mmCIF file of C-alpha atoms and ligand atoms in Angstrom:
data_model
loop_
_atom_site.group_PDB
_atom_site.id
_atom_site.type_symbol
_atom_site.label_atom_id
_atom_site.label_comp_id
_atom_site.label_asym_id
_atom_site.label_seq_id
_atom_site.Cartn_x
_atom_site.Cartn_y
_atom_site.Cartn_z
ATOM 1 C CA PRO A 1 7.233 -13.579 27.584
ATOM 2 C CA GLU A 2 4.030 -12.261 26.042
ATOM 3 C CA PHE A 3 1.227 -10.801 28.109
ATOM 4 C CA ILE A 4 -2.374 -9.886 27.528
ATOM 5 C CA THR A 5 -4.831 -8.178 29.848
ATOM 6 C CA VAL A 6 -7.799 -10.181 31.058
ATOM 7 C CA GLN A 7 -10.113 -7.620 29.490
ATOM 8 C CA GLU A 8 -8.410 -7.891 26.096
ATOM 9 C CA LEU A 9 -8.508 -11.675 26.228
ATOM 10 C CA ALA A 10 -12.205 -11.535 27.041
ATOM 11 C CA ASN A 11 -12.788 -9.149 24.148
ATOM 12 C CA ARG A 12 -11.049 -11.430 21.718
ATOM 13 C CA MET A 13 -13.128 -14.396 22.809
ATOM 14 C CA ALA A 14 -16.275 -12.268 22.831
ATOM 15 C CA ALA A 15 -16.664 -13.395 26.455
ATOM 16 C CA ARG A 16 -17.546 -11.414 29.571
ATOM 17 C CA GLY A 17 -14.587 -10.234 31.617
ATOM 18 C CA ALA A 18 -16.091 -11.613 34.832
ATOM 19 C CA GLU A 19 -16.348 -15.071 33.243
ATOM 20 C CA VAL A 20 -12.671 -14.962 32.340
ATOM 21 C CA VAL A 21 -11.720 -13.876 35.868
ATOM 22 C CA LYS A 22 -13.787 -16.773 37.264
ATOM 23 C CA THR A 23 -12.142 -19.254 34.933
ATOM 24 C CA LEU A 24 -8.729 -17.984 35.941
ATOM 25 C CA MET A 25 -9.694 -18.426 39.598
ATOM 26 C CA LYS A 26 -10.578 -22.043 38.898
ATOM 27 C CA LEU A 27 -7.116 -22.397 37.412
ATOM 28 C CA GLY A 28 -5.650 -20.916 40.577
ATOM 29 C CA VAL A 29 -4.763 -17.569 39.093
ATOM 30 C CA MET A 30 -6.070 -14.622 41.089
ATOM 31 C CA VAL A 31 -6.246 -11.520 38.938
ATOM 32 C CA THR A 32 -8.514 -8.591 38.261
ATOM 33 C CA ILE A 33 -9.828 -7.672 34.861
ATOM 34 C CA THR A 34 -7.215 -4.962 34.277
ATOM 35 C CA GLN A 35 -4.247 -7.179 35.092
ATOM 36 C CA SER A 36 -2.168 -9.057 32.570
ATOM 37 C CA ILE A 37 -1.577 -12.786 32.267
ATOM 38 C CA ASP A 38 1.063 -14.567 30.236
ATOM 39 C CA ALA A 39 0.449 -16.335 26.935
ATOM 40 C CA ASP A 40 0.541 -19.870 28.412
ATOM 41 C CA THR A 41 -2.063 -19.002 31.030
ATOM 42 C CA ALA A 42 -4.167 -17.313 28.369
ATOM 43 C CA GLU A 43 -3.956 -20.477 26.295
ATOM 44 C CA LEU A 44 -5.414 -22.504 29.161
ATOM 45 C CA VAL A 45 -8.268 -20.031 29.512
ATOM 46 C CA VAL A 46 -8.984 -20.083 25.790
ATOM 47 C CA GLU A 47 -9.193 -23.892 25.915
ATOM 48 C CA GLU A 48 -11.485 -23.734 28.946
ATOM 49 C CA PHE A 49 -13.804 -21.648 26.816
ATOM 50 C CA GLY A 50 -13.770 -24.351 24.168
ATOM 51 C CA HIS A 51 -11.802 -22.336 21.612
ATOM 52 C CA LYS A 52 -8.707 -23.352 19.771
ATOM 53 C CA LEU A 53 -5.835 -20.994 20.205
ATOM 54 C CA ARG A 54 -3.794 -19.657 17.388
ATOM 55 C CA ARG A 55 -0.891 -17.309 17.994
ATOM 56 C CA VAL A 56 -0.172 -14.812 15.261
ATOM 57 C CA SER A 57 3.343 -13.514 15.436
ATOM 58 C CA ALA A 58 4.611 -10.348 13.855
ATOM 59 C CA SER A 59 6.689 -12.378 11.411
ATOM 60 C CA ASP A 60 3.486 -13.803 9.901
ATOM 61 C CA VAL A 61 2.371 -10.413 8.802
ATOM 62 C CA GLU A 62 5.648 -8.864 7.729
ATOM 63 C CA ILE A 63 5.954 -7.793 4.144
ATOM 64 C CA GLY A 64 9.699 -7.381 3.812
ATOM 65 C CA MET A 65 10.490 -10.801 2.404
ATOM 66 C CA ARG A 66 7.434 -11.206 0.244
ATOM 67 C CA GLY A 67 8.165 -12.878 -3.035
ATOM 68 C CA ALA A 68 11.643 -13.920 -1.956
ATOM 69 C CA ASP A 69 10.762 -17.600 -2.360
ATOM 70 C CA ASP A 70 10.234 -17.406 -6.112
ATOM 71 C CA ASP A 71 12.267 -19.794 -8.230
ATOM 72 C CA ALA A 72 14.396 -18.041 -10.835
ATOM 73 C CA THR A 73 12.839 -20.253 -13.522
ATOM 74 C CA ASP A 74 9.347 -18.975 -12.650
ATOM 75 C CA LEU A 75 10.286 -15.355 -13.238
ATOM 76 C CA LYS A 76 8.934 -13.695 -16.367
ATOM 77 C CA SER A 77 9.789 -10.195 -17.546
ATOM 78 C CA ARG A 78 7.288 -7.546 -16.586
ATOM 79 C CA PRO A 79 6.620 -3.924 -17.576
ATOM 80 C CA PRO A 80 8.485 -1.145 -15.754
ATOM 81 C CA VAL A 81 6.685 0.984 -13.172
ATOM 82 C CA VAL A 82 7.442 4.662 -13.645
ATOM 83 C CA THR A 83 6.841 7.681 -11.413
ATOM 84 C CA VAL A 84 6.990 11.184 -12.876
ATOM 85 C CA MET A 85 8.478 13.792 -10.551
ATOM 86 C CA GLY A 86 9.608 17.385 -10.862
ATOM 87 C CA HIS A 87 9.156 20.993 -9.821
ATOM 88 C CA VAL A 88 5.730 22.611 -9.648
ATOM 89 C CA ASP A 89 4.385 23.663 -13.060
ATOM 90 C CA HIS A 90 7.154 21.972 -14.997
ATOM 91 C CA GLY A 91 4.558 19.808 -16.740
ATOM 92 C CA LYS A 92 4.212 16.516 -14.823
ATOM 93 C CA THR A 93 0.457 16.313 -15.264
ATOM 94 C CA SER A 94 0.639 17.439 -18.889
ATOM 95 C CA LEU A 95 3.277 14.830 -19.628
ATOM 96 C CA LEU A 96 1.304 12.041 -17.911
ATOM 97 C CA ASP A 97 -1.772 13.039 -19.894
ATOM 98 C CA ALA A 98 0.156 13.107 -23.156
ATOM 99 C CA LEU A 99 1.708 9.700 -22.461
ATOM 100 C CA ARG A 100 -1.679 8.303 -21.524
ATOM 101 C CA GLN A 101 -2.981 9.303 -24.955
ATOM 102 C CA SER A 102 -0.115 7.485 -26.646
ATOM 103 C CA ASP A 103 -1.711 4.161 -25.662
ATOM 104 C CA VAL A 104 -2.404 2.456 -28.978
ATOM 105 C CA VAL A 105 -5.376 0.419 -27.836
ATOM 106 C CA ALA A 106 -7.079 3.270 -25.992
ATOM 107 C CA GLY A 107 -6.562 5.366 -29.140
ATOM 108 C CA GLU A 108 -8.658 2.935 -31.116
ATOM 109 C CA ALA A 109 -11.289 2.498 -28.448
ATOM 110 C CA GLY A 110 -11.714 6.206 -27.842
ATOM 111 C CA GLY A 111 -9.424 7.048 -24.952
ATOM 112 C CA ILE A 112 -8.829 6.361 -21.302
ATOM 113 C CA THR A 113 -11.918 6.950 -19.273
ATOM 114 C CA GLN A 114 -11.155 7.169 -15.603
ATOM 115 C CA HIS A 115 -8.531 8.187 -13.128
ATOM 116 C CA ILE A 116 -7.445 5.272 -10.951
ATOM 117 C CA GLY A 117 -4.080 6.596 -9.774
ATOM 118 C CA ALA A 118 -2.008 4.545 -12.173
ATOM 119 C CA TYR A 119 -2.300 3.447 -15.760
ATOM 120 C CA GLN A 120 -0.595 1.310 -18.316
ATOM 121 C CA VAL A 121 0.393 2.433 -21.791
ATOM 122 C CA ARG A 122 0.550 -0.183 -24.505
ATOM 123 C CA LEU A 123 2.939 0.757 -27.277
ATOM 124 C CA ALA A 124 2.687 -0.180 -30.924
ATOM 125 C CA SER A 125 5.574 -2.613 -30.350
ATOM 126 C CA GLY A 126 3.372 -4.503 -27.891
ATOM 127 C CA GLU A 127 5.482 -3.419 -24.949
ATOM 128 C CA ARG A 128 3.860 -1.844 -21.923
ATOM 129 C CA ILE A 129 4.818 0.837 -19.404
ATOM 130 C CA THR A 130 3.011 1.427 -16.114
ATOM 131 C CA PHE A 131 2.800 5.002 -14.863
ATOM 132 C CA ILE A 132 1.936 5.958 -11.319
ATOM 133 C CA ASP A 133 -0.396 8.893 -11.702
ATOM 134 C CA THR A 134 -1.128 10.481 -8.361
ATOM 135 C CA PRO A 135 -0.708 14.180 -7.714
ATOM 136 C CA GLY A 136 2.598 15.627 -6.643
ATOM 137 C CA HIS A 137 5.235 13.557 -4.981
ATOM 138 C CA ALA A 138 2.707 11.728 -2.854
ATOM 139 C CA ALA A 139 2.951 8.495 -4.775
ATOM 140 C CA PHE A 140 6.635 8.252 -4.284
ATOM 141 C CA THR A 141 7.374 9.758 -0.889
ATOM 142 C CA GLU A 142 4.275 8.576 0.931
ATOM 143 C CA MET A 143 4.611 5.038 -0.297
ATOM 144 C CA ARG A 144 8.294 4.953 0.498
ATOM 145 C CA SER A 145 7.599 6.228 3.997
ATOM 146 C CA ARG A 146 5.279 3.251 4.381
ATOM 147 C CA GLY A 147 7.996 0.902 3.211
ATOM 148 C CA ALA A 148 6.748 0.331 -0.296
ATOM 149 C CA ASP A 149 9.251 0.801 -3.080
ATOM 150 C CA VAL A 150 7.016 0.521 -6.093
ATOM 151 C CA THR A 151 8.913 2.595 -8.606
ATOM 152 C CA ASP A 152 11.462 1.105 -10.993
ATOM 153 C CA ILE A 153 12.281 4.325 -12.830
ATOM 154 C CA VAL A 154 11.801 8.019 -12.055
ATOM 155 C CA VAL A 155 11.113 10.359 -14.948
ATOM 156 C CA LEU A 156 12.359 13.735 -13.787
ATOM 157 C CA VAL A 157 10.527 16.546 -15.558
ATOM 158 C CA VAL A 158 12.505 19.773 -15.912
ATOM 159 C CA ALA A 159 11.045 22.726 -17.785
ATOM 160 C CA ALA A 160 13.568 23.861 -20.365
ATOM 161 C CA ASP A 161 12.680 27.507 -19.767
ATOM 162 C CA ASP A 162 13.048 27.315 -15.998
ATOM 163 C CA GLY A 163 15.796 24.814 -15.199
ATOM 164 C CA ILE A 164 16.521 22.932 -11.972
ATOM 165 C CA LYS A 165 14.490 24.228 -9.061
ATOM 166 C CA GLU A 166 13.972 23.349 -5.405
ATOM 167 C CA GLN A 167 11.558 20.480 -5.977
ATOM 168 C CA THR A 168 13.673 19.176 -8.831
ATOM 169 C CA VAL A 169 16.494 18.774 -6.330
ATOM 170 C CA GLU A 170 14.129 17.127 -3.853
ATOM 171 C CA ALA A 171 13.037 14.669 -6.505
ATOM 172 C CA ILE A 172 16.655 13.886 -7.386
ATOM 173 C CA ASN A 173 17.405 13.221 -3.734
ATOM 174 C CA HIS A 174 14.362 10.974 -3.309
ATOM 175 C CA ALA A 175 15.325 8.942 -6.360
ATOM 176 C CA LYS A 176 18.926 8.638 -5.211
ATOM 177 C CA ALA A 177 17.905 7.608 -1.702
ATOM 178 C CA ALA A 178 15.687 4.897 -3.165
ATOM 179 C CA GLN A 179 18.397 3.920 -5.658
ATOM 180 C CA VAL A 180 15.931 4.296 -8.498
ATOM 181 C CA PRO A 181 17.411 5.238 -11.882
ATOM 182 C CA ILE A 182 16.450 8.624 -13.315
ATOM 183 C CA ILE A 183 15.517 9.560 -16.849
ATOM 184 C CA VAL A 184 15.260 13.288 -17.484
ATOM 185 C CA ALA A 185 12.432 14.680 -19.575
ATOM 186 C CA ILE A 186 13.464 18.197 -20.557
ATOM 187 C CA ASN A 187 9.989 19.588 -21.138
ATOM 188 C CA LYS A 188 8.514 22.662 -22.802
ATOM 189 C CA ILE A 189 11.097 22.719 -25.578
ATOM 190 C CA ASP A 190 8.480 24.444 -27.723
ATOM 191 C CA LYS A 191 8.705 27.569 -25.578
ATOM 192 C CA PRO A 192 10.713 30.564 -26.760
ATOM 193 C CA GLY A 193 12.946 30.707 -23.683
ATOM 194 C CA ALA A 194 13.740 26.965 -23.775
ATOM 195 C CA ASP A 195 17.414 26.157 -23.149
ATOM 196 C CA SER A 196 18.017 22.427 -22.746
ATOM 197 C CA SER A 197 21.799 22.723 -22.664
ATOM 198 C CA ARG A 198 21.478 24.903 -19.575
ATOM 199 C CA VAL A 199 19.374 22.182 -17.943
ATOM 200 C CA LYS A 200 22.064 19.609 -18.741
ATOM 201 C CA GLN A 201 24.716 21.855 -17.223
ATOM 202 C CA GLU A 202 22.665 22.321 -14.076
ATOM 203 C CA LEU A 203 22.177 18.556 -13.751
ATOM 204 C CA LEU A 204 25.960 18.202 -13.475
ATOM 205 C CA GLN A 205 25.851 19.901 -10.103
ATOM 206 C CA HIS A 206 23.850 16.932 -8.862
ATOM 207 C CA GLU A 207 26.202 14.340 -10.341
ATOM 208 C CA LEU A 208 23.742 13.644 -13.101
ATOM 209 C CA ILE A 209 25.757 13.506 -16.324
ATOM 210 C CA VAL A 210 23.822 13.229 -19.565
ATOM 211 C CA GLU A 211 25.103 11.235 -22.518
ATOM 212 C CA ASP A 212 26.133 14.332 -24.540
ATOM 213 C CA LEU A 213 28.461 15.269 -21.712
ATOM 214 C CA GLY A 214 30.024 11.835 -21.392
ATOM 215 C CA GLY A 215 27.712 10.322 -18.783
ATOM 216 C CA ASP A 216 25.070 7.631 -19.032
ATOM 217 C CA LEU A 217 22.019 9.608 -17.952
ATOM 218 C CA LEU A 218 19.264 9.522 -20.551
ATOM 219 C CA ALA A 219 17.774 12.962 -21.178
ATOM 220 C CA ILE A 220 15.012 13.438 -23.730
ATOM 221 C CA GLU A 221 13.833 16.802 -24.978
ATOM 222 C CA VAL A 222 10.042 16.788 -25.073
ATOM 223 C CA SER A 223 7.025 18.976 -25.297
ATOM 224 C CA ALA A 224 3.996 17.645 -23.473
ATOM 225 C CA THR A 225 1.629 20.098 -25.095
ATOM 226 C CA GLU A 226 2.994 19.616 -28.630
ATOM 227 C CA LYS A 227 3.468 15.872 -28.031
ATOM 228 C CA THR A 228 7.027 16.082 -29.286
ATOM 229 C CA ASN A 229 9.399 13.137 -28.724
ATOM 230 C CA LEU A 230 7.068 11.182 -26.447
ATOM 231 C CA ASP A 231 8.027 8.058 -28.370
ATOM 232 C CA LYS A 232 11.687 8.788 -27.644
ATOM 233 C CA LEU A 233 10.909 9.133 -23.963
ATOM 234 C CA GLU A 234 9.069 5.804 -24.004
ATOM 235 C CA GLU A 235 12.007 4.187 -25.816
ATOM 236 C CA ALA A 236 14.365 5.527 -23.154
ATOM 237 C CA ILE A 237 12.154 4.080 -20.437
ATOM 238 C CA LEU A 238 12.112 0.685 -22.115
ATOM 239 C CA LEU A 239 15.877 0.797 -22.612
ATOM 240 C CA GLN A 240 16.396 1.566 -18.936
ATOM 241 C CA ALA A 241 13.908 -1.154 -18.015
ATOM 242 C CA GLU A 242 15.847 -3.675 -20.077
ATOM 243 C CA LEU A 243 18.999 -2.876 -18.127
ATOM 244 C CA LEU A 244 17.099 -3.465 -14.893
ATOM 245 C CA GLU A 245 15.920 -6.916 -16.059
ATOM 246 C CA LEU A 246 12.578 -6.508 -14.340
ATOM 247 C CA LYS A 247 10.949 -9.848 -13.609
ATOM 248 C CA ALA A 248 8.150 -11.313 -11.547
ATOM 249 C CA ASN A 249 6.450 -14.662 -11.095
ATOM 250 C CA PRO A 250 2.907 -14.401 -12.474
ATOM 251 C CA GLU A 251 1.987 -17.909 -11.261
ATOM 252 C CA ARG A 252 1.465 -17.275 -7.592
ATOM 253 C CA ALA A 253 -0.976 -15.604 -5.226
ATOM 254 C CA ALA A 254 -0.929 -11.881 -5.927
ATOM 255 C CA GLU A 255 1.026 -9.383 -3.892
ATOM 256 C CA GLY A 256 1.113 -5.689 -4.482
ATOM 257 C CA VAL A 257 0.658 -2.264 -3.019
ATOM 258 C CA ILE A 258 -2.186 0.191 -2.544
ATOM 259 C CA VAL A 259 -1.683 3.198 -4.810
ATOM 260 C CA GLU A 260 -4.898 4.972 -3.858
ATOM 261 C CA ALA A 261 -7.952 4.152 -1.785
ATOM 262 C CA LYS A 262 -11.165 5.938 -1.031
ATOM 263 C CA LEU A 263 -14.704 5.391 0.130
ATOM 264 C CA GLU A 264 -17.167 5.915 -2.706
ATOM 265 C CA ARG A 265 -20.878 6.387 -2.348
ATOM 266 C CA GLY A 266 -22.663 3.308 -3.613
ATOM 267 C CA ARG A 267 -19.486 1.352 -4.273
ATOM 268 C CA GLY A 268 -17.928 1.090 -0.839
ATOM 269 C CA SER A 269 -14.170 1.161 -0.376
ATOM 270 C CA VAL A 270 -12.363 1.326 -3.679
ATOM 271 C CA ALA A 271 -8.624 0.820 -3.991
ATOM 272 C CA THR A 272 -6.193 0.996 -6.838
ATOM 273 C CA VAL A 273 -3.755 -1.838 -6.430
ATOM 274 C CA LEU A 274 -0.503 -2.183 -8.297
ATOM 275 C CA VAL A 275 0.053 -5.922 -8.600
ATOM 276 C CA GLN A 276 3.775 -6.545 -8.121
ATOM 277 C CA ARG A 277 3.931 -10.305 -8.380
ATOM 278 C CA GLY A 278 1.488 -13.085 -8.939
ATOM 279 C CA THR A 279 -1.910 -12.741 -10.592
ATOM 280 C CA LEU A 280 -4.904 -11.180 -8.885
ATOM 281 C CA ARG A 281 -8.287 -12.680 -9.705
ATOM 282 C CA VAL A 282 -11.924 -11.956 -9.033
ATOM 283 C CA GLY A 283 -12.932 -13.933 -5.930
ATOM 284 C CA ASP A 284 -9.471 -13.748 -4.302
ATOM 285 C CA ILE A 285 -9.381 -13.087 -0.571
ATOM 286 C CA PHE A 286 -6.821 -10.531 0.521
ATOM 287 C CA VAL A 287 -5.347 -8.399 3.265
ATOM 288 C CA ALA A 288 -4.590 -4.745 2.505
ATOM 289 C CA GLY A 289 -2.835 -3.027 5.391
ATOM 290 C CA GLY A 290 -5.272 -3.279 8.312
ATOM 291 C CA GLU A 291 -8.200 -4.194 6.063
ATOM 292 C CA TRP A 292 -9.252 -7.323 4.256
ATOM 293 C CA GLY A 293 -11.749 -8.321 1.624
ATOM 294 C CA ARG A 294 -12.696 -10.486 -1.315
ATOM 295 C CA VAL A 295 -12.259 -9.191 -4.865
ATOM 296 C CA ARG A 296 -15.723 -8.441 -6.218
ATOM 297 C CA ALA A 297 -14.601 -6.679 -9.379
ATOM 298 C CA LEU A 298 -11.402 -5.637 -11.126
ATOM 299 C CA THR A 299 -11.484 -2.592 -13.400
ATOM 300 C CA ASN A 300 -8.710 -1.024 -15.430
ATOM 301 C CA GLU A 301 -8.164 2.633 -16.333
ATOM 302 C CA ARG A 302 -10.281 2.204 -19.458
ATOM 303 C CA GLY A 303 -13.269 1.142 -17.383
ATOM 304 C CA GLU A 304 -12.986 -2.446 -18.581
ATOM 305 C CA GLN A 305 -13.869 -5.305 -16.244
ATOM 306 C CA LEU A 306 -10.986 -7.739 -15.876
ATOM 307 C CA LYS A 307 -10.995 -11.318 -14.641
ATOM 308 C CA GLU A 308 -7.355 -11.094 -13.607
ATOM 309 C CA ALA A 309 -4.396 -8.744 -13.359
ATOM 310 C CA GLY A 310 -0.753 -9.815 -13.559
ATOM 311 C CA PRO A 311 2.562 -8.251 -12.458
ATOM 312 C CA ALA A 312 2.971 -4.456 -12.906
ATOM 313 C CA THR A 313 -0.736 -4.074 -13.710
ATOM 314 C CA PRO A 314 -2.626 -1.307 -11.924
ATOM 315 C CA VAL A 315 -6.204 -2.255 -11.251
ATOM 316 C CA GLU A 316 -9.138 -0.896 -9.326
ATOM 317 C CA VAL A 317 -10.397 -3.372 -6.747
ATOM 318 C CA LEU A 318 -13.891 -3.565 -5.278
ATOM 319 C CA GLY A 319 -14.691 -5.753 -2.305
ATOM 320 C CA LEU A 320 -12.777 -4.196 0.593
ATOM 321 C CA ASN A 321 -14.236 -4.217 4.085
ATOM 322 C CA GLY A 322 -12.522 -0.921 4.921
ATOM 323 C CA THR A 323 -10.330 1.723 3.363
ATOM 324 C CA PRO A 324 -6.578 1.034 3.475
ATOM 325 C CA LEU A 325 -3.868 3.686 3.100
ATOM 326 C CA ALA A 326 -1.747 4.511 0.067
ATOM 327 C CA GLY A 327 1.442 2.486 0.385
ATOM 328 C CA ASP A 328 -0.193 -0.341 2.342
ATOM 329 C CA ASP A 329 0.743 -3.806 1.173
ATOM 330 C CA PHE A 330 -1.816 -5.997 -0.547
ATOM 331 C CA THR A 331 -1.565 -9.768 -0.159
ATOM 332 C CA VAL A 332 -3.858 -12.542 -1.329
ATOM 333 C CA MET A 333 -4.588 -15.101 1.404
ATOM 334 C CA ASP A 334 -5.737 -18.725 1.399
ATOM 335 C CA ASN A 335 -8.850 -18.186 3.425
ATOM 336 C CA GLU A 336 -11.065 -15.623 4.996
ATOM 337 C CA SER A 337 -10.389 -16.383 8.648
ATOM 338 C CA ARG A 338 -6.671 -15.956 8.085
ATOM 339 C CA ALA A 339 -7.218 -12.665 6.235
ATOM 340 C CA ARG A 340 -9.484 -11.412 8.984
ATOM 341 C CA GLU A 341 -7.028 -12.506 11.643
ATOM 342 C CA ILE A 342 -4.125 -10.641 10.086
ATOM 343 C CA ALA A 343 -6.166 -7.515 9.449
ATOM 344 C CA GLU A 344 -7.323 -7.556 13.074
ATOM 345 C CA TYR A 345 -3.800 -8.151 14.299
ATOM 346 C CA ARG A 346 -2.580 -5.181 12.334
ATOM 347 C CA GLN A 347 -5.345 -2.897 13.486
ATOM 348 C CA GLN A 348 -4.564 -3.994 17.006
ATOM 349 C CA THR A 349 -0.834 -3.298 16.674
ATOM 350 C CA ARG A 350 -1.544 0.059 15.049
ATOM 351 C CA ARG A 351 -3.755 0.947 17.989
ATOM 352 C CA GLU A 352 -1.173 -0.328 20.441
ATOM 353 C CA THR A 353 1.571 1.653 18.751
ATOM 354 C CA GLU A 354 -0.565 4.700 19.304
ATOM 355 C CA ILE A 355 -1.102 3.756 22.952
ATOM 356 C CA THR A 356 2.565 2.883 23.457
ATOM 357 C CA SER A 357 3.563 6.372 22.457
ATOM 358 C CA THR A 358 1.506 7.490 25.448
ATOM 359 C CA GLY A 359 3.223 5.067 27.775
ATOM 360 C CA ARG A 360 1.729 1.557 27.775
ATOM 361 C CA GLY A 361 3.561 -1.617 26.866
ATOM 362 C CA THR A 362 2.861 -3.407 23.632
ATOM 363 C CA LEU A 363 2.151 -7.052 22.835
ATOM 364 C CA GLU A 364 4.495 -8.789 20.487
ATOM 365 C CA GLU A 365 2.075 -11.606 19.979
ATOM 366 C CA MET A 366 -1.627 -11.794 20.143
ATOM 367 C CA MET A 367 -3.997 -14.612 20.677
ATOM 368 C CA SER A 368 -7.234 -14.948 18.874
ATOM 369 C CA ARG A 369 -10.052 -17.385 18.666
ATOM 370 C CA ILE A 370 -10.930 -19.143 15.473
HETATM 371 P P1 GTP B 401 1.889 20.862 -10.561
HETATM 372 O O1 GTP B 401 1.031 19.635 -10.554
HETATM 373 O O2 GTP B 401 1.168 22.084 -10.122
HETATM 374 O O3 GTP B 401 3.182 20.685 -9.838
HETATM 375 O O4 GTP B 401 2.278 21.182 -12.081
HETATM 376 P P2 GTP B 401 2.687 20.144 -13.194
HETATM 377 O O5 GTP B 401 4.129 19.848 -13.094
HETATM 378 O O6 GTP B 401 1.752 19.016 -13.194
HETATM 379 O O7 GTP B 401 2.509 21.033 -14.498
HETATM 380 P P3 GTP B 401 1.274 21.045 -15.504
HETATM 381 O O8 GTP B 401 1.259 19.858 -16.339
HETATM 382 O O9 GTP B 401 0.045 21.411 -14.754
HETATM 383 O O10 GTP B 401 1.724 22.227 -16.430
HETATM 384 C C1 GTP B 401 1.904 23.554 -15.912
HETATM 385 C C2 GTP B 401 1.704 24.542 -17.051
HETATM 386 O O11 GTP B 401 2.704 24.327 -18.054
HETATM 387 C C3 GTP B 401 0.373 24.368 -17.760
HETATM 388 O O12 GTP B 401 -0.122 25.643 -18.099
HETATM 389 C C4 GTP B 401 0.724 23.586 -19.009
HETATM 390 O O13 GTP B 401 -0.142 23.858 -20.085
HETATM 391 C C5 GTP B 401 2.124 24.093 -19.305
HETATM 392 N N1 GTP B 401 2.917 23.099 -20.023
HETATM 393 C C6 GTP B 401 3.153 21.807 -19.672
HETATM 394 N N2 GTP B 401 3.919 21.210 -20.583
HETATM 395 C C7 GTP B 401 4.172 22.117 -21.538
HETATM 396 C C8 GTP B 401 4.919 22.092 -22.755
HETATM 397 O O14 GTP B 401 5.505 21.091 -23.160
HETATM 398 N N3 GTP B 401 4.951 23.248 -23.480
HETATM 399 C C9 GTP B 401 4.320 24.388 -23.076
HETATM 400 N N4 GTP B 401 4.429 25.469 -23.847
HETATM 401 N N5 GTP B 401 3.618 24.440 -21.937
HETATM 402 C C10 GTP B 401 3.539 23.328 -21.189
HETATM 403 MG MG1 MG B 402 0.257 18.404 -11.806
#
C-alpha cells in the first residue's frame, strides 16, 4: 500500500495541515500532521476538499520503453549520432572543428556560429552526420550514467605519434560496454613521428582488428590540422551507419535527450536537445528530467531559427521553466498540467531518494490535485 504524510497531502492541495487533520477526524481517522495515511484515505480527503484525484505512478514517467510502440512502416532512416573519444591531446577538439567546417551549407553561408554541444554536418551527397560536441568524455559517460544511450558510433581518436594510452583504453571499454561500434581515426599523420601501423598493432591487444590485419574495424588515417582524409572518415561513418540501419519515426511527438543545459542571462534556461524520434516544434509542451516547459524558440548550430527539428537533429531549445541535467530525457506532452505533474513527481522522487538515503521511506505513488 502507498502512504503519504498528512503534511505532504496538505502541501499538494495547497491546504492548511490543520484543515486536513480536521477533515480526517470527520472521516473518523485520528492522526497528527506528521503521521501517514494510505492512498485510499487520502483520496477521500482530496474529494472532501473538492479536488479530483489523479495518481501518477512511476510507470507513467519511465523512459525505458519510449518509442517502442512505433510501427515498422512508420520508421524512416535517420542520420547517425557520433561521439568522438580518445586520450587527452590526441586531437578530439581539432577533429570536431575540422569536421564541422566540412559542412557544405555552412561553408557557403560563412561557417558555424555557435557552440550548442552538438552539431550536424551536411555532406555534398546530401547525407548528414550528427556529432556530439561536448568536452571530454562527459557526453558519453555522463549521459550513459543517466540511462541515455545517445551514441550510435564512437570515433576513437588515436594520435599516430603517441599510440594507445590510458584514456584510449577507457574509451574502448566505454564503447564496448555500451555495445557501440568503433571507428578509429588515426590522427596527426602529418607529424614526423607518426606511425599508424604501430597504432593498429596496439589495437589488437584490445581485440580491435583493423581491416588490413584481417578484421572488420574501420581505421582511417587523418590529420585534423591539415584536413587530410576527413571525407574518408565521414564515408566510414556513413558505411557503419548503413550497417546499423538507423531508423526513427518522425511523425510522432518528439522524444530526445538533453545534451547540455545552462541558465543564461536574459534568455533563461537554455538546453541543447538531441531529438531521437518524432518531430519537435515551436509551441510544444515538454518534460525534461524534473523540469518542464513550452518551446519558445528552436535554434540550430548556425544560429538559424527553426520551426521544427526531426530525428537525430540537435537543437537549442528556449522555454524551459528550470535547468535540466545533461542526459535527462526530453518528452513532448499533450498538455501543460500533465507536463507539470510529471516534472513535480520527478522532483519529488529525486528529493525523496535523497531523503531515503538518510533513512526515511519513499512513496511509490503520489497524489496530486488537478
Ligand atoms: P583534450 O581536449 O585536452 O583532451 O585534447 P584534444 O584531444 O581535444 O586535442 P586537441 O584537439 O586540443 O589537440 C591537441 C594538440 O594537438 C593541439 O595543439 C592541436 O593543434 C594538435 N593537433 C590536433 N590534431 C593534429 C593533427 O592532425 N596534426 C598535428 N600536427 N597536430 C594536431
Ligand atoms: Mg579537446
